[in-house]
Amino acid sequence: FAQFFGTSGGLASWIDMIVKHIPSPKGNAANKVERMYSGDQEGEVAADMKNLDYNGYLMIHTVKNYHRPDCNAFDVFGRVMSGTLFRGDRVKIFGESYSLDDDEDMTIKEVQNLWIYEGRYRVEVSHVPAGMWVLIGGIEGSVKKTSTITTASNDSE
């Protein structure tokens, strides 16, 4: 341990560096939305994402699929940008090739399970608010690599 962090407060200095240079999820939300979201930057959906509003429109950006421990299915890993995702919610999944002109890569599924990764363990939860990373079970059939997820009733933007 001392080999990596030194013997004179190296770990405390490393933690101080992380706190100083890596912004909090809320502090970086506006920057992330401006870079990633291609919709109206002045609309309600963008405002909810920039504020990490857990009562706002549900928006999730998924980044990877992880296999289940039994290797029979995949779970989708993503960040809740706004809103709160609950187990049992019906969600719209917009795949990589979705566009407003061609909605072929859009499906509606029900969220069966929610987990939060804790190291190599999965902790099952009932809901996940904005700003958190989450593993979502039951929607993997319609996600190839990345996707955007919102509530099934969301027609905004």
Short mmCIF file of N, CA and C in Angstrom, two decimals:
data_model
loop_
_atom_site.label_atom_id
_atom_site.label_comp_id
_atom_site.label_asym_id
_atom_site.label_seq_id
_atom_site.Cartn_x
_atom_site.Cartn_y
_atom_site.Cartn_z
N PHE A 1 0.82 -1.18 0.00
CA PHE A 1 0.00 0.00 0.00
C PHE A 1 0.87 1.25 0.00
N ALA A 2 1.85 1.28 0.86
CA ALA A 2 2.76 2.43 0.93
C ALA A 2 3.57 2.57 -0.34
N GLN A 3 3.77 1.49 -1.06
CA GLN A 3 4.51 1.52 -2.31
C GLN A 3 3.82 2.41 -3.35
N PHE A 4 2.49 2.45 -3.33
CA PHE A 4 1.75 3.26 -4.30
C PHE A 4 1.50 4.68 -3.81
N PHE A 5 1.25 4.85 -2.53
CA PHE A 5 0.84 6.15 -2.01
C PHE A 5 1.89 6.82 -1.13
N GLY A 6 2.97 6.16 -0.86
CA GLY A 6 4.01 6.75 -0.02
C GLY A 6 3.67 6.62 1.45
N THR A 7 4.60 7.07 2.28
CA THR A 7 4.40 6.94 3.72
C THR A 7 4.06 8.27 4.39
N SER A 8 4.12 9.37 3.67
CA SER A 8 3.87 10.67 4.30
C SER A 8 2.54 11.26 3.83
N GLY A 9 1.45 10.56 4.10
CA GLY A 9 0.12 11.09 3.77
C GLY A 9 -0.24 10.98 2.31
N GLY A 10 0.34 10.03 1.60
CA GLY A 10 0.09 9.89 0.17
C GLY A 10 -1.36 9.60 -0.16
N LEU A 11 -2.01 8.74 0.61
CA LEU A 11 -3.40 8.40 0.35
C LEU A 11 -4.29 9.62 0.57
N ALA A 12 -4.05 10.36 1.63
CA ALA A 12 -4.84 11.57 1.89
C ALA A 12 -4.64 12.60 0.78
N SER A 13 -3.44 12.73 0.28
CA SER A 13 -3.17 13.66 -0.82
C SER A 13 -3.87 13.22 -2.09
N TRP A 14 -3.89 11.92 -2.33
CA TRP A 14 -4.55 11.39 -3.53
C TRP A 14 -6.06 11.65 -3.45
N ILE A 15 -6.66 11.43 -2.29
CA ILE A 15 -8.09 11.69 -2.11
C ILE A 15 -8.38 13.17 -2.26
N ASP A 16 -7.52 14.03 -1.70
CA ASP A 16 -7.70 15.48 -1.85
C ASP A 16 -7.64 15.88 -3.32
N MET A 17 -6.75 15.26 -4.10
CA MET A 17 -6.64 15.55 -5.52
C MET A 17 -7.93 15.16 -6.26
N ILE A 18 -8.51 14.03 -5.92
CA ILE A 18 -9.75 13.59 -6.55
C ILE A 18 -10.87 14.57 -6.22
N VAL A 19 -10.99 14.95 -4.96
CA VAL A 19 -12.04 15.88 -4.55
C VAL A 19 -11.88 17.22 -5.26
N LYS A 20 -10.66 17.67 -5.43
CA LYS A 20 -10.40 18.98 -6.04
C LYS A 20 -10.62 18.98 -7.54
N HIS A 21 -10.24 17.92 -8.25
CA HIS A 21 -10.20 17.94 -9.71
C HIS A 21 -11.33 17.18 -10.40
N ILE A 22 -12.04 16.31 -9.72
CA ILE A 22 -13.13 15.57 -10.35
C ILE A 22 -14.45 16.14 -9.84
N PRO A 23 -15.26 16.71 -10.74
CA PRO A 23 -16.50 17.34 -10.28
C PRO A 23 -17.54 16.31 -9.82
N SER A 24 -18.44 16.78 -8.99
CA SER A 24 -19.53 15.93 -8.53
C SER A 24 -20.48 15.67 -9.70
N PRO A 25 -21.33 14.65 -9.62
CA PRO A 25 -22.28 14.40 -10.70
C PRO A 25 -23.15 15.61 -11.00
N LYS A 26 -23.61 16.29 -9.96
CA LYS A 26 -24.45 17.47 -10.17
C LYS A 26 -23.65 18.61 -10.78
N GLY A 27 -22.41 18.79 -10.35
CA GLY A 27 -21.57 19.85 -10.87
C GLY A 27 -21.19 19.67 -12.32
N ASN A 28 -21.15 18.44 -12.79
CA ASN A 28 -20.75 18.16 -14.17
C ASN A 28 -21.94 17.86 -15.07
N ALA A 29 -23.14 17.84 -14.55
CA ALA A 29 -24.30 17.44 -15.34
C ALA A 29 -24.54 18.36 -16.53
N ALA A 30 -24.45 19.67 -16.33
CA ALA A 30 -24.71 20.61 -17.43
C ALA A 30 -23.70 20.41 -18.56
N ASN A 31 -22.44 20.23 -18.23
CA ASN A 31 -21.41 20.01 -19.24
C ASN A 31 -21.66 18.71 -20.00
N LYS A 32 -22.01 17.66 -19.29
CA LYS A 32 -22.27 16.36 -19.91
C LYS A 32 -23.48 16.43 -20.85
N VAL A 33 -24.54 17.11 -20.43
CA VAL A 33 -25.74 17.23 -21.26
C VAL A 33 -25.44 18.02 -22.53
N GLU A 34 -24.68 19.09 -22.42
CA GLU A 34 -24.34 19.89 -23.59
C GLU A 34 -23.53 19.09 -24.61
N ARG A 35 -22.69 18.17 -24.14
CA ARG A 35 -21.87 17.36 -25.04
C ARG A 35 -22.64 16.16 -25.62
N MET A 36 -23.55 15.58 -24.88
CA MET A 36 -24.15 14.32 -25.29
C MET A 36 -25.57 14.43 -25.84
N TYR A 37 -26.33 15.39 -25.37
CA TYR A 37 -27.75 15.46 -25.73
C TYR A 37 -27.93 16.27 -27.00
N SER A 38 -28.56 15.66 -28.01
CA SER A 38 -28.72 16.33 -29.30
C SER A 38 -30.07 17.02 -29.43
N GLY A 39 -30.90 16.97 -28.40
CA GLY A 39 -32.20 17.63 -28.44
C GLY A 39 -32.08 19.11 -28.11
N ASP A 40 -33.21 19.74 -27.88
CA ASP A 40 -33.28 21.16 -27.57
C ASP A 40 -32.60 21.43 -26.22
N GLN A 41 -31.52 22.18 -26.22
CA GLN A 41 -30.77 22.47 -24.99
C GLN A 41 -31.53 23.40 -24.05
N GLU A 42 -32.57 24.06 -24.54
CA GLU A 42 -33.34 24.99 -23.71
C GLU A 42 -34.67 24.37 -23.24
N GLY A 43 -34.96 23.14 -23.65
CA GLY A 43 -36.23 22.50 -23.33
C GLY A 43 -36.29 21.95 -21.91
N GLU A 44 -37.47 21.45 -21.55
CA GLU A 44 -37.70 20.91 -20.20
C GLU A 44 -36.85 19.67 -19.93
N VAL A 45 -36.72 18.81 -20.94
CA VAL A 45 -35.94 17.58 -20.75
C VAL A 45 -34.49 17.91 -20.46
N ALA A 46 -33.90 18.82 -21.24
CA ALA A 46 -32.51 19.21 -21.02
C ALA A 46 -32.34 19.89 -19.67
N ALA A 47 -33.30 20.73 -19.29
CA ALA A 47 -33.21 21.40 -17.98
C ALA A 47 -33.23 20.38 -16.85
N ASP A 48 -34.09 19.36 -16.96
CA ASP A 48 -34.13 18.31 -15.93
C ASP A 48 -32.80 17.57 -15.85
N MET A 49 -32.21 17.27 -17.00
CA MET A 49 -30.93 16.55 -17.00
C MET A 49 -29.81 17.43 -16.46
N LYS A 50 -29.80 18.71 -16.80
CA LYS A 50 -28.75 19.61 -16.30
C LYS A 50 -28.83 19.80 -14.79
N ASN A 51 -30.02 19.69 -14.23
CA ASN A 51 -30.21 19.85 -12.79
C ASN A 51 -30.24 18.53 -12.03
N LEU A 52 -30.08 17.41 -12.73
CA LEU A 52 -30.21 16.07 -12.13
C LEU A 52 -31.49 15.97 -11.32
N ASP A 53 -32.58 16.40 -11.92
CA ASP A 53 -33.88 16.44 -11.24
C ASP A 53 -34.45 15.03 -11.12
N TYR A 54 -34.55 14.51 -9.91
CA TYR A 54 -35.06 13.16 -9.73
C TYR A 54 -36.57 13.09 -9.88
N ASN A 55 -37.26 14.24 -9.93
CA ASN A 55 -38.70 14.27 -10.19
C ASN A 55 -39.02 14.61 -11.64
N GLY A 56 -37.99 14.83 -12.46
CA GLY A 56 -38.20 15.24 -13.85
C GLY A 56 -38.45 14.07 -14.78
N TYR A 57 -38.33 14.34 -16.09
CA TYR A 57 -38.48 13.31 -17.10
C TYR A 57 -37.40 12.25 -16.92
N LEU A 58 -37.77 10.99 -17.02
CA LEU A 58 -36.79 9.91 -16.92
C LEU A 58 -35.95 9.87 -18.19
N MET A 59 -34.65 10.01 -18.04
CA MET A 59 -33.71 9.89 -19.15
C MET A 59 -32.50 9.11 -18.64
N ILE A 60 -32.15 8.04 -19.36
CA ILE A 60 -31.02 7.19 -19.00
C ILE A 60 -30.14 7.03 -20.22
N HIS A 61 -28.84 7.20 -20.04
CA HIS A 61 -27.88 6.96 -21.11
C HIS A 61 -27.15 5.66 -20.78
N THR A 62 -27.35 4.64 -21.61
CA THR A 62 -26.71 3.35 -21.35
C THR A 62 -25.41 3.25 -22.14
N VAL A 63 -24.43 2.58 -21.56
CA VAL A 63 -23.10 2.55 -22.16
C VAL A 63 -22.55 1.15 -22.39
N LYS A 64 -23.09 0.14 -21.74
CA LYS A 64 -22.49 -1.19 -21.86
C LYS A 64 -23.47 -2.26 -21.42
N ASN A 65 -23.30 -3.46 -21.94
CA ASN A 65 -24.06 -4.63 -21.50
C ASN A 65 -23.13 -5.55 -20.72
N TYR A 66 -23.55 -5.96 -19.53
CA TYR A 66 -22.78 -6.89 -18.72
C TYR A 66 -23.55 -8.20 -18.63
N HIS A 67 -22.82 -9.32 -18.77
CA HIS A 67 -23.48 -10.61 -18.67
C HIS A 67 -23.83 -10.92 -17.23
N ARG A 68 -24.88 -11.67 -17.07
CA ARG A 68 -25.30 -12.12 -15.74
C ARG A 68 -24.31 -13.16 -15.24
N PRO A 69 -24.29 -13.40 -13.94
CA PRO A 69 -23.36 -14.40 -13.41
C PRO A 69 -23.52 -15.79 -14.04
N ASP A 70 -24.75 -16.16 -14.44
CA ASP A 70 -24.94 -17.47 -15.06
C ASP A 70 -24.70 -17.44 -16.58
N CYS A 71 -24.36 -16.28 -17.13
CA CYS A 71 -24.04 -16.08 -18.55
C CYS A 71 -25.20 -16.42 -19.49
N ASN A 72 -26.44 -16.39 -19.01
CA ASN A 72 -27.59 -16.66 -19.86
C ASN A 72 -28.22 -15.41 -20.44
N ALA A 73 -27.92 -14.26 -19.89
CA ALA A 73 -28.53 -13.01 -20.36
C ALA A 73 -27.59 -11.85 -20.05
N PHE A 74 -27.93 -10.69 -20.61
CA PHE A 74 -27.16 -9.48 -20.36
C PHE A 74 -28.02 -8.48 -19.59
N ASP A 75 -27.36 -7.64 -18.81
CA ASP A 75 -28.00 -6.52 -18.14
C ASP A 75 -27.38 -5.25 -18.69
N VAL A 76 -28.17 -4.21 -18.79
CA VAL A 76 -27.75 -2.97 -19.41
C VAL A 76 -27.28 -2.01 -18.33
N PHE A 77 -26.08 -1.44 -18.52
CA PHE A 77 -25.48 -0.53 -17.55
C PHE A 77 -25.57 0.90 -18.07
N GLY A 78 -26.09 1.81 -17.25
CA GLY A 78 -26.21 3.19 -17.69
C GLY A 78 -26.37 4.14 -16.54
N ARG A 79 -26.34 5.42 -16.89
CA ARG A 79 -26.47 6.49 -15.88
C ARG A 79 -27.83 7.15 -16.00
N VAL A 80 -28.50 7.28 -14.88
CA VAL A 80 -29.79 7.98 -14.85
C VAL A 80 -29.48 9.47 -14.89
N MET A 81 -29.83 10.12 -16.00
CA MET A 81 -29.53 11.54 -16.18
C MET A 81 -30.58 12.44 -15.51
N SER A 82 -31.83 12.00 -15.48
CA SER A 82 -32.88 12.72 -14.76
C SER A 82 -34.02 11.74 -14.49
N GLY A 83 -34.88 12.11 -13.55
CA GLY A 83 -35.99 11.24 -13.19
C GLY A 83 -35.54 10.16 -12.23
N THR A 84 -36.44 9.24 -11.94
CA THR A 84 -36.16 8.09 -11.08
C THR A 84 -36.69 6.85 -11.75
N LEU A 85 -35.86 5.83 -11.87
CA LEU A 85 -36.24 4.57 -12.49
C LEU A 85 -36.68 3.60 -11.40
N PHE A 86 -37.87 3.02 -11.58
CA PHE A 86 -38.40 2.04 -10.63
C PHE A 86 -38.49 0.67 -11.29
N ARG A 87 -38.36 -0.37 -10.49
CA ARG A 87 -38.58 -1.73 -10.99
C ARG A 87 -40.04 -1.83 -11.41
N GLY A 88 -40.31 -2.38 -12.58
CA GLY A 88 -41.66 -2.51 -13.09
C GLY A 88 -42.08 -1.38 -14.02
N ASP A 89 -41.26 -0.34 -14.16
CA ASP A 89 -41.58 0.76 -15.08
C ASP A 89 -41.58 0.27 -16.53
N ARG A 90 -42.51 0.81 -17.32
CA ARG A 90 -42.49 0.59 -18.77
C ARG A 90 -41.67 1.71 -19.38
N VAL A 91 -40.66 1.34 -20.16
CA VAL A 91 -39.74 2.33 -20.72
C VAL A 91 -39.63 2.20 -22.23
N LYS A 92 -39.35 3.33 -22.88
CA LYS A 92 -39.03 3.36 -24.30
C LYS A 92 -37.52 3.28 -24.42
N ILE A 93 -37.06 2.42 -25.31
CA ILE A 93 -35.63 2.26 -25.52
C ILE A 93 -35.32 2.68 -26.95
N PHE A 94 -34.50 3.72 -27.07
CA PHE A 94 -34.07 4.22 -28.38
C PHE A 94 -32.68 3.68 -28.64
N GLY A 95 -32.56 2.84 -29.66
CA GLY A 95 -31.27 2.25 -30.00
C GLY A 95 -30.36 3.22 -30.73
N GLU A 96 -29.20 2.71 -31.11
CA GLU A 96 -28.19 3.55 -31.75
C GLU A 96 -28.64 4.13 -33.08
N SER A 97 -29.47 3.42 -33.83
CA SER A 97 -29.86 3.90 -35.15
C SER A 97 -31.25 4.55 -35.16
N TYR A 98 -31.78 4.91 -34.00
CA TYR A 98 -33.08 5.57 -33.92
C TYR A 98 -32.96 7.01 -34.42
N SER A 99 -33.98 7.46 -35.14
CA SER A 99 -34.08 8.87 -35.52
C SER A 99 -35.56 9.25 -35.50
N LEU A 100 -35.84 10.54 -35.50
CA LEU A 100 -37.23 10.99 -35.50
C LEU A 100 -37.93 10.58 -36.79
N ASP A 101 -37.16 10.44 -37.88
CA ASP A 101 -37.73 10.05 -39.17
C ASP A 101 -37.99 8.55 -39.26
N ASP A 102 -37.20 7.75 -38.56
CA ASP A 102 -37.30 6.30 -38.64
C ASP A 102 -37.25 5.72 -37.22
N ASP A 103 -38.41 5.33 -36.69
CA ASP A 103 -38.46 4.83 -35.32
C ASP A 103 -38.36 3.30 -35.24
N GLU A 104 -37.73 2.69 -36.23
CA GLU A 104 -37.61 1.24 -36.26
C GLU A 104 -36.79 0.72 -35.07
N ASP A 105 -35.81 1.48 -34.63
CA ASP A 105 -34.93 1.04 -33.54
C ASP A 105 -35.44 1.53 -32.18
N MET A 106 -36.76 1.49 -31.97
CA MET A 106 -37.37 1.90 -30.70
C MET A 106 -38.29 0.77 -30.24
N THR A 107 -38.15 0.42 -28.98
CA THR A 107 -39.02 -0.61 -28.40
C THR A 107 -39.51 -0.15 -27.03
N ILE A 108 -40.57 -0.78 -26.58
CA ILE A 108 -41.09 -0.53 -25.24
C ILE A 108 -40.98 -1.83 -24.44
N LYS A 109 -40.32 -1.76 -23.30
CA LYS A 109 -40.10 -2.93 -22.45
C LYS A 109 -40.42 -2.58 -21.00
N GLU A 110 -40.53 -3.61 -20.18
CA GLU A 110 -40.74 -3.42 -18.74
C GLU A 110 -39.46 -3.77 -18.00
N VAL A 111 -39.06 -2.90 -17.09
CA VAL A 111 -37.86 -3.12 -16.28
C VAL A 111 -38.17 -4.22 -15.27
N GLN A 112 -37.40 -5.30 -15.33
CA GLN A 112 -37.65 -6.43 -14.42
C GLN A 112 -36.81 -6.37 -13.16
N ASN A 113 -35.55 -5.91 -13.27
CA ASN A 113 -34.66 -5.85 -12.11
C ASN A 113 -33.80 -4.60 -12.18
N LEU A 114 -33.38 -4.13 -11.02
CA LEU A 114 -32.44 -3.02 -10.92
C LEU A 114 -31.36 -3.41 -9.92
N TRP A 115 -30.11 -3.14 -10.30
CA TRP A 115 -28.98 -3.40 -9.40
C TRP A 115 -28.05 -2.20 -9.42
N ILE A 116 -27.32 -2.06 -8.34
CA ILE A 116 -26.21 -1.11 -8.28
C ILE A 116 -24.96 -1.95 -8.07
N TYR A 117 -23.94 -1.68 -8.88
CA TYR A 117 -22.68 -2.40 -8.71
C TYR A 117 -21.95 -1.89 -7.47
N GLU A 118 -21.52 -2.80 -6.65
CA GLU A 118 -20.67 -2.51 -5.49
C GLU A 118 -19.46 -3.42 -5.61
N GLY A 119 -18.43 -2.92 -6.29
CA GLY A 119 -17.26 -3.76 -6.56
C GLY A 119 -17.65 -4.88 -7.50
N ARG A 120 -17.45 -6.10 -7.10
CA ARG A 120 -17.85 -7.23 -7.96
C ARG A 120 -19.23 -7.76 -7.62
N TYR A 121 -19.91 -7.11 -6.68
CA TYR A 121 -21.23 -7.56 -6.26
C TYR A 121 -22.33 -6.67 -6.83
N ARG A 122 -23.49 -7.26 -7.00
CA ARG A 122 -24.68 -6.53 -7.44
C ARG A 122 -25.62 -6.42 -6.26
N VAL A 123 -26.05 -5.20 -5.97
CA VAL A 123 -27.00 -4.97 -4.89
C VAL A 123 -28.33 -4.63 -5.52
N GLU A 124 -29.32 -5.47 -5.30
CA GLU A 124 -30.64 -5.23 -5.91
C GLU A 124 -31.35 -4.10 -5.18
N VAL A 125 -31.96 -3.20 -5.95
CA VAL A 125 -32.67 -2.05 -5.40
C VAL A 125 -34.04 -1.94 -6.07
N SER A 126 -34.92 -1.16 -5.46
CA SER A 126 -36.27 -0.98 -6.01
C SER A 126 -36.37 0.22 -6.93
N HIS A 127 -35.51 1.22 -6.74
CA HIS A 127 -35.53 2.41 -7.58
C HIS A 127 -34.14 3.06 -7.59
N VAL A 128 -33.90 3.87 -8.62
CA VAL A 128 -32.61 4.54 -8.77
C VAL A 128 -32.87 5.98 -9.19
N PRO A 129 -32.43 6.98 -8.40
CA PRO A 129 -32.67 8.38 -8.75
C PRO A 129 -31.59 8.93 -9.70
N ALA A 130 -31.81 10.14 -10.16
CA ALA A 130 -30.90 10.80 -11.09
C ALA A 130 -29.49 10.91 -10.50
N GLY A 131 -28.50 10.75 -11.36
CA GLY A 131 -27.10 10.85 -10.95
C GLY A 131 -26.44 9.53 -10.66
N MET A 132 -27.22 8.46 -10.53
CA MET A 132 -26.67 7.15 -10.17
C MET A 132 -26.44 6.29 -11.41
N TRP A 133 -25.48 5.38 -11.30
CA TRP A 133 -25.26 4.35 -12.31
C TRP A 133 -26.09 3.14 -11.91
N VAL A 134 -26.65 2.42 -12.90
CA VAL A 134 -27.56 1.33 -12.60
C VAL A 134 -27.40 0.21 -13.63
N LEU A 135 -27.62 -1.01 -13.18
CA LEU A 135 -27.74 -2.18 -14.06
C LEU A 135 -29.23 -2.47 -14.19
N ILE A 136 -29.71 -2.59 -15.42
CA ILE A 136 -31.13 -2.78 -15.67
C ILE A 136 -31.34 -4.16 -16.28
N GLY A 137 -32.20 -4.96 -15.69
CA GLY A 137 -32.49 -6.29 -16.20
C GLY A 137 -33.84 -6.33 -16.90
N GLY A 138 -33.93 -7.14 -17.95
CA GLY A 138 -35.19 -7.35 -18.65
C GLY A 138 -35.35 -6.57 -19.93
N ILE A 139 -34.37 -5.74 -20.28
CA ILE A 139 -34.50 -4.93 -21.50
C ILE A 139 -33.38 -5.22 -22.50
N GLU A 140 -32.54 -6.19 -22.20
CA GLU A 140 -31.33 -6.41 -22.98
C GLU A 140 -31.58 -6.82 -24.43
N GLY A 141 -32.72 -7.39 -24.74
CA GLY A 141 -32.98 -7.86 -26.10
C GLY A 141 -33.01 -6.75 -27.13
N SER A 142 -33.26 -5.53 -26.71
CA SER A 142 -33.38 -4.44 -27.67
C SER A 142 -32.20 -3.48 -27.63
N VAL A 143 -31.16 -3.78 -26.86
CA VAL A 143 -30.00 -2.91 -26.78
C VAL A 143 -28.78 -3.66 -27.32
N LYS A 144 -28.18 -3.11 -28.38
CA LYS A 144 -26.98 -3.74 -28.94
C LYS A 144 -25.75 -3.34 -28.15
N LYS A 145 -25.52 -2.04 -28.00
CA LYS A 145 -24.37 -1.56 -27.25
C LYS A 145 -24.76 -0.37 -26.36
N THR A 146 -25.25 0.70 -26.97
CA THR A 146 -25.68 1.86 -26.21
C THR A 146 -27.12 2.19 -26.57
N SER A 147 -27.76 2.98 -25.73
CA SER A 147 -29.13 3.39 -26.01
C SER A 147 -29.51 4.56 -25.11
N THR A 148 -30.66 5.12 -25.40
CA THR A 148 -31.27 6.14 -24.54
C THR A 148 -32.60 5.57 -24.08
N ILE A 149 -32.89 5.71 -22.80
CA ILE A 149 -34.11 5.14 -22.23
C ILE A 149 -34.91 6.27 -21.59
N THR A 150 -36.21 6.27 -21.82
CA THR A 150 -37.13 7.22 -21.18
C THR A 150 -38.41 6.49 -20.84
N THR A 151 -39.34 7.16 -20.16
CA THR A 151 -40.60 6.51 -19.82
C THR A 151 -41.41 6.27 -21.08
N ALA A 152 -42.23 5.25 -21.07
CA ALA A 152 -43.02 4.89 -22.26
C ALA A 152 -43.99 5.99 -22.63
N SER A 153 -44.40 6.81 -21.69
CA SER A 153 -45.38 7.86 -21.96
C SER A 153 -44.73 9.19 -22.34
N ASN A 154 -43.41 9.27 -22.37
CA ASN A 154 -42.71 10.52 -22.65
C ASN A 154 -42.71 10.80 -24.16
N ASP A 155 -43.40 11.85 -24.58
CA ASP A 155 -43.40 12.26 -25.98
C ASP A 155 -42.68 13.59 -26.17
N SER A 156 -42.06 14.13 -25.13
CA SER A 156 -41.39 15.42 -25.23
C SER A 156 -40.11 15.30 -26.01
N GLU A 157 -39.84 16.28 -26.85
CA GLU A 157 -38.60 16.42 -27.62
C GLU A 157 -38.23 15.14 -28.29
#
